[in-house]
């Protein structure tokens, strides 16, 4: 068994065994039965069909309530440390699907405090600026402002702080150390931080005085925060938040997670077509060393970052995806052609996204909760 990998909210390293994470964290796999159930609400998203979104906590319980007429709300977020890349967009796109499927409210937390506390090199000004910048990418995905609110931690602190305090009072230092691996060298803000990420799980109590169930679509790397939140919730008289987890969006180097700290192998939402072409051109593939070998032996889509991009995000048609993978294995398509296809897809997507991103500049206010509410 491959044990040599790490997945925490602040560090993802090694080759991730996603099934093993389910065991480590104690979550549930999204099985056939759950997929069948979900398909009763509308067409399954490709991320569900392909197990990109693959794990959950208490999703059945949440759907039982929903079926009886009890609405839940969605909660997800972003740690604004710099520009938005494709890996950030992936769970937000899935969140949009969930909102469209269930017609429920959505709260999007911008943790400018988190990124300030956990990054030596970022000032609070940097992370707050990044929060407003990243909000444009979020809005550009087409969320309904009537149902969707962005919560920036340092701005909406008056709303969040009482909730965070209630959580903080019930989490001991030894729990924080055990769950997050803190030691005596961590600053005290980072030890408190998990209570800020837990706070929006209960936000409709603060806003409307209602104990509304909450569903959190997020990367599996964020699970630790919500294990803590789920333990505390019943002590506060709240429902435990339910979760639906996605796998990490791969990097172009063949690693398991796209990371902004490697700008040359990361595709940002503001990249120009030229930059995308260059980055994809340099991407790690599953191809052979020479054209002859590739024709003879075929490529390996399962390790190829170019194929993974189609699989995770860009090729929505399952048939077309299978066909691409087959042609690769048989050596019928070479990496150059595949890269060109992907570059074109990404650039078409980004052209539209960048246009909507510009429009979003005029619409920020529609999505913000008033700072003093
Ligand atoms: N900690 C997350 C990050 O660094 C941001 C975040 C806050 C989040 N609340 C969330 C992510 C809820 C998913 C769900 O990106």
mmCIF file of N, CA, C and O in Angstrom, residues 185-239:
data_model
loop_
_atom_site.group_PDB
_atom_site.id
_atom_site.type_symbol
_atom_site.label_atom_id
_atom_site.label_comp_id
_atom_site.label_asym_id
_atom_site.label_seq_id
_atom_site.Cartn_x
_atom_site.Cartn_y
_atom_site.Cartn_z
ATOM 1 N N UNK A 185 5.770 26.250 17.626
ATOM 2 C CA UNK A 185 6.288 27.331 16.791
ATOM 3 C C UNK A 185 5.180 27.987 15.955
ATOM 4 O O UNK A 185 5.408 29.011 15.325
ATOM 5 N N UNK A 186 3.979 27.421 15.927
ATOM 6 C CA UNK A 186 2.910 28.039 15.145
ATOM 7 C C UNK A 186 2.387 29.301 15.824
ATOM 8 O O UNK A 186 2.261 29.343 17.054
ATOM 9 N N UNK A 187 2.081 30.309 15.000
ATOM 10 C CA UNK A 187 1.529 31.534 15.606
ATOM 11 C C UNK A 187 0.118 31.247 16.134
ATOM 12 O O UNK A 187 -0.583 30.346 15.647
ATOM 13 N N UNK A 188 -0.310 32.003 17.117
ATOM 14 C CA UNK A 188 -1.566 31.668 17.791
ATOM 15 C C UNK A 188 -2.794 31.935 16.912
ATOM 16 O O UNK A 188 -3.843 31.353 17.114
ATOM 17 N N UNK A 189 -2.623 32.795 15.893
ATOM 18 C CA UNK A 189 -3.730 33.027 14.957
ATOM 19 C C UNK A 189 -4.047 31.768 14.166
ATOM 20 O O UNK A 189 -5.217 31.437 13.924
ATOM 21 N N UNK A 190 -3.022 31.048 13.781
ATOM 22 C CA UNK A 190 -3.256 29.854 12.968
ATOM 23 C C UNK A 190 -3.941 28.764 13.786
ATOM 24 O O UNK A 190 -4.693 27.955 13.244
ATOM 25 N N UNK A 191 -3.702 28.761 15.068
ATOM 26 C CA UNK A 191 -4.344 27.757 15.932
ATOM 27 C C UNK A 191 -5.844 28.054 16.058
ATOM 28 O O UNK A 191 -6.675 27.160 16.049
ATOM 29 N N UNK A 192 -6.183 29.324 16.111
ATOM 30 C CA UNK A 192 -7.586 29.750 16.183
ATOM 31 C C UNK A 192 -8.307 29.573 14.843
ATOM 32 O O UNK A 192 -9.524 29.387 14.798
ATOM 33 N N UNK A 193 -7.537 29.613 13.749
ATOM 34 C CA UNK A 193 -8.143 29.771 12.432
ATOM 35 C C UNK A 193 -9.256 28.778 12.102
ATOM 36 O O UNK A 193 -10.278 29.136 11.515
ATOM 37 N N UNK A 194 -9.113 27.514 12.493
ATOM 38 C CA UNK A 194 -10.115 26.520 12.082
ATOM 39 C C UNK A 194 -11.533 26.924 12.520
ATOM 40 O O UNK A 194 -12.513 26.596 11.849
ATOM 41 N N UNK A 195 -11.613 27.675 13.602
ATOM 42 C CA UNK A 195 -12.947 28.109 14.035
ATOM 43 C C UNK A 195 -13.534 29.146 13.071
ATOM 44 O O UNK A 195 -14.762 29.261 12.955
ATOM 45 N N UNK A 196 -12.680 29.869 12.353
ATOM 46 C CA UNK A 196 -13.187 30.799 11.319
ATOM 47 C C UNK A 196 -13.716 30.024 10.104
ATOM 48 O O UNK A 196 -14.697 30.419 9.488
ATOM 49 N N UNK A 197 -13.046 28.930 9.770
ATOM 50 C CA UNK A 197 -13.522 28.147 8.629
ATOM 51 C C UNK A 197 -14.776 27.343 9.001
ATOM 52 O O UNK A 197 -15.570 26.982 8.144
ATOM 53 N N UNK A 198 -14.931 27.054 10.285
ATOM 54 C CA UNK A 198 -16.143 26.346 10.731
ATOM 55 C C UNK A 198 -17.343 27.285 10.767
ATOM 56 O O UNK A 198 -18.483 26.863 10.532
ATOM 57 N N UNK A 199 -17.108 28.566 11.049
ATOM 58 C CA UNK A 199 -18.205 29.508 11.295
ATOM 59 C C UNK A 199 -19.303 29.509 10.216
ATOM 60 O O UNK A 199 -20.496 29.437 10.536
ATOM 61 N N UNK A 200 -18.942 29.577 8.912
ATOM 62 C CA UNK A 200 -20.014 29.631 7.903
ATOM 63 C C UNK A 200 -20.896 28.383 7.848
ATOM 64 O O UNK A 200 -21.982 28.431 7.265
ATOM 65 N N UNK A 201 -20.467 27.278 8.463
ATOM 66 C CA UNK A 201 -21.340 26.080 8.509
ATOM 67 C C UNK A 201 -22.647 26.409 9.218
ATOM 68 O O UNK A 201 -23.647 25.716 9.043
ATOM 69 N N UNK A 202 -22.619 27.448 10.041
ATOM 70 C CA UNK A 202 -23.788 27.788 10.869
ATOM 71 C C UNK A 202 -24.296 29.194 10.551
ATOM 72 O O UNK A 202 -24.998 29.816 11.341
ATOM 73 N N UNK A 203 -23.949 29.700 9.362
ATOM 74 C CA UNK A 203 -24.155 31.121 9.056
ATOM 75 C C UNK A 203 -25.642 31.509 9.012
ATOM 76 O O UNK A 203 -26.003 32.649 9.321
ATOM 77 N N UNK A 204 -26.511 30.565 8.648
ATOM 78 C CA UNK A 204 -27.928 30.949 8.570
ATOM 79 C C UNK A 204 -28.546 31.113 9.960
ATOM 80 O O UNK A 204 -29.600 31.718 10.094
ATOM 81 N N UNK A 205 -27.873 30.598 10.967
ATOM 82 C CA UNK A 205 -28.314 30.914 12.327
ATOM 83 C C UNK A 205 -28.028 32.384 12.610
ATOM 84 O O UNK A 205 -28.900 33.127 13.070
ATOM 85 N N UNK A 206 -26.818 32.825 12.281
ATOM 86 C CA UNK A 206 -26.449 34.224 12.521
ATOM 87 C C UNK A 206 -27.282 35.173 11.656
ATOM 88 O O UNK A 206 -27.652 36.260 12.085
ATOM 89 N N UNK A 207 -27.599 34.763 10.434
ATOM 90 C CA UNK A 207 -28.323 35.661 9.523
ATOM 91 C C UNK A 207 -29.826 35.661 9.769
ATOM 92 O O UNK A 207 -30.464 36.703 9.745
ATOM 93 N N UNK A 208 -30.388 34.461 9.951
ATOM 94 C CA UNK A 208 -31.852 34.359 10.001
ATOM 95 C C UNK A 208 -32.368 33.678 11.257
ATOM 96 O O UNK A 208 -33.572 33.397 11.352
ATOM 97 N N UNK A 209 -31.473 33.329 12.175
ATOM 98 C CA UNK A 209 -31.903 32.622 13.371
ATOM 99 C C UNK A 209 -32.411 31.220 13.078
ATOM 100 O O UNK A 209 -33.258 30.693 13.786
ATOM 101 N N UNK A 210 -31.879 30.620 11.998
ATOM 102 C CA UNK A 210 -32.349 29.282 11.619
ATOM 103 C C UNK A 210 -31.208 28.276 11.639
ATOM 104 O O UNK A 210 -30.104 28.548 11.155
ATOM 105 N N UNK A 211 -31.483 27.106 12.196
ATOM 106 C CA UNK A 211 -30.503 26.025 12.193
ATOM 107 C C UNK A 211 -30.670 25.212 10.907
ATOM 108 O O UNK A 211 -31.315 24.170 10.890
ATOM 109 N N UNK A 212 -30.113 25.738 9.819
ATOM 110 C CA UNK A 212 -30.300 25.125 8.504
ATOM 111 C C UNK A 212 -29.170 24.138 8.224
ATOM 112 O O UNK A 212 -28.005 24.456 8.468
ATOM 113 N N UNK A 213 -29.484 22.945 7.682
ATOM 114 C CA UNK A 213 -28.412 22.017 7.309
ATOM 115 C C UNK A 213 -27.518 22.618 6.217
ATOM 116 O O UNK A 213 -27.978 23.441 5.417
ATOM 117 N N UNK A 214 -26.275 22.190 6.206
ATOM 118 C CA UNK A 214 -25.280 22.784 5.316
ATOM 119 C C UNK A 214 -24.564 21.677 4.547
ATOM 120 O O UNK A 214 -24.242 20.638 5.124
ATOM 121 N N UNK A 215 -24.342 21.917 3.253
ATOM 122 C CA UNK A 215 -23.546 20.984 2.445
ATOM 123 C C UNK A 215 -22.326 21.720 1.916
ATOM 124 O O UNK A 215 -22.450 22.789 1.319
ATOM 125 N N UNK A 216 -21.157 21.131 2.152
ATOM 126 C CA UNK A 216 -19.899 21.770 1.765
ATOM 127 C C UNK A 216 -19.231 20.996 0.630
ATOM 128 O O UNK A 216 -18.723 19.900 0.839
ATOM 129 N N UNK A 217 -19.259 21.547 -0.598
ATOM 130 C CA UNK A 217 -18.441 20.941 -1.639
ATOM 131 C C UNK A 217 -17.015 21.478 -1.478
ATOM 132 O O UNK A 217 -16.807 22.695 -1.419
ATOM 133 N N UNK A 218 -16.039 20.596 -1.400
ATOM 134 C CA UNK A 218 -14.660 21.075 -1.214
ATOM 135 C C UNK A 218 -13.655 20.011 -1.622
ATOM 136 O O UNK A 218 -14.001 18.840 -1.774
ATOM 137 N N UNK A 219 -12.419 20.432 -1.787
ATOM 138 C CA UNK A 219 -11.327 19.493 -2.003
ATOM 139 C C UNK A 219 -11.171 18.631 -0.755
ATOM 140 O O UNK A 219 -11.378 19.111 0.358
ATOM 141 N N UNK A 220 -10.802 17.381 -0.954
ATOM 142 C CA UNK A 220 -10.645 16.467 0.176
ATOM 143 C C UNK A 220 -9.566 16.982 1.139
ATOM 144 O O UNK A 220 -9.575 16.648 2.326
ATOM 145 N N UNK A 221 -8.687 17.839 0.665
ATOM 146 C CA UNK A 221 -7.632 18.398 1.539
ATOM 147 C C UNK A 221 -8.210 19.276 2.654
ATOM 148 O O UNK A 221 -7.553 19.510 3.666
ATOM 149 N N UNK A 222 -9.438 19.759 2.471
ATOM 150 C CA UNK A 222 -10.046 20.647 3.478
ATOM 151 C C UNK A 222 -10.808 19.874 4.555
ATOM 152 O O UNK A 222 -11.366 20.452 5.478
ATOM 153 N N UNK A 223 -10.837 18.567 4.431
ATOM 154 C CA UNK A 223 -11.695 17.778 5.323
ATOM 155 C C UNK A 223 -11.382 17.974 6.811
ATOM 156 O O UNK A 223 -12.299 17.969 7.645
ATOM 157 N N UNK A 224 -10.110 18.139 7.131
ATOM 158 C CA UNK A 224 -9.709 18.242 8.548
ATOM 159 C C UNK A 224 -10.497 19.332 9.287
ATOM 160 O O UNK A 224 -10.960 19.129 10.403
ATOM 161 N N UNK A 225 -10.655 20.486 8.636
ATOM 162 C CA UNK A 225 -11.408 21.572 9.276
ATOM 163 C C UNK A 225 -12.826 21.125 9.630
ATOM 164 O O UNK A 225 -13.366 21.473 10.671
ATOM 165 N N UNK A 226 -13.405 20.369 8.710
ATOM 166 C CA UNK A 226 -14.817 20.036 8.902
ATOM 167 C C UNK A 226 -15.017 18.827 9.806
ATOM 168 O O UNK A 226 -16.104 18.636 10.348
ATOM 169 N N UNK A 227 -13.950 18.047 9.997
ATOM 170 C CA UNK A 227 -14.026 17.012 11.040
ATOM 171 C C UNK A 227 -14.199 17.704 12.390
ATOM 172 O O UNK A 227 -15.017 17.313 13.214
ATOM 173 N N UNK A 228 -13.421 18.758 12.579
ATOM 174 C CA UNK A 228 -13.519 19.526 13.822
ATOM 175 C C UNK A 228 -14.911 20.164 13.933
ATOM 176 O O UNK A 228 -15.588 20.050 14.958
ATOM 177 N N UNK A 229 -15.344 20.802 12.851
ATOM 178 C CA UNK A 229 -16.653 21.482 12.866
ATOM 179 C C UNK A 229 -17.773 20.489 13.156
ATOM 180 O O UNK A 229 -18.723 20.802 13.890
ATOM 181 N N UNK A 230 -17.672 19.286 12.589
ATOM 182 C CA UNK A 230 -18.723 18.284 12.796
ATOM 183 C C UNK A 230 -18.746 17.783 14.244
ATOM 184 O O UNK A 230 -19.805 17.480 14.784
ATOM 185 N N UNK A 231 -17.573 17.683 14.849
ATOM 186 C CA UNK A 231 -17.538 17.260 16.261
ATOM 187 C C UNK A 231 -18.191 18.290 17.169
ATOM 188 O O UNK A 231 -18.855 17.957 18.143
ATOM 189 N N UNK A 232 -17.978 19.552 16.826
ATOM 190 C CA UNK A 232 -18.449 20.628 17.690
ATOM 191 C C UNK A 232 -19.948 20.931 17.495
ATOM 192 O O UNK A 232 -20.646 21.270 18.452
ATOM 193 N N UNK A 233 -20.424 20.763 16.255
ATOM 194 C CA UNK A 233 -21.788 21.198 15.905
ATOM 195 C C UNK A 233 -22.869 20.757 16.905
ATOM 196 O O UNK A 233 -23.635 21.605 17.382
ATOM 197 N N UNK A 234 -22.929 19.462 17.255
ATOM 198 C CA UNK A 234 -24.015 19.046 18.169
ATOM 199 C C UNK A 234 -23.905 19.704 19.536
ATOM 200 O O UNK A 234 -24.930 19.968 20.174
ATOM 201 N N UNK A 235 -22.682 20.026 19.954
ATOM 202 C CA UNK A 235 -22.503 20.685 21.257
ATOM 203 C C UNK A 235 -23.110 22.082 21.238
ATOM 204 O O UNK A 235 -23.456 22.647 22.277
ATOM 205 N N UNK A 236 -23.245 22.643 20.034
ATOM 206 C CA UNK A 236 -23.802 23.998 19.909
ATOM 207 C C UNK A 236 -25.272 23.962 19.502
ATOM 208 O O UNK A 236 -25.877 25.000 19.264
ATOM 209 N N UNK A 237 -25.804 22.765 19.384
ATOM 210 C CA UNK A 237 -27.209 22.632 18.972
ATOM 211 C C UNK A 237 -27.400 22.781 17.470
ATOM 212 O O UNK A 237 -28.506 23.044 17.004
ATOM 213 N N UNK A 238 -26.337 22.627 16.691
ATOM 214 C CA UNK A 238 -26.430 22.749 15.235
ATOM 215 C C UNK A 238 -26.357 21.379 14.581
ATOM 216 O O UNK A 238 -25.818 20.428 15.145
ATOM 217 N N UNK A 239 -26.847 21.317 13.315
ATOM 218 C CA UNK A 239 -26.636 20.113 12.502
ATOM 219 C C UNK A 239 -25.157 20.010 12.142
ATOM 220 O O UNK A 239 -24.494 21.022 11.909
#
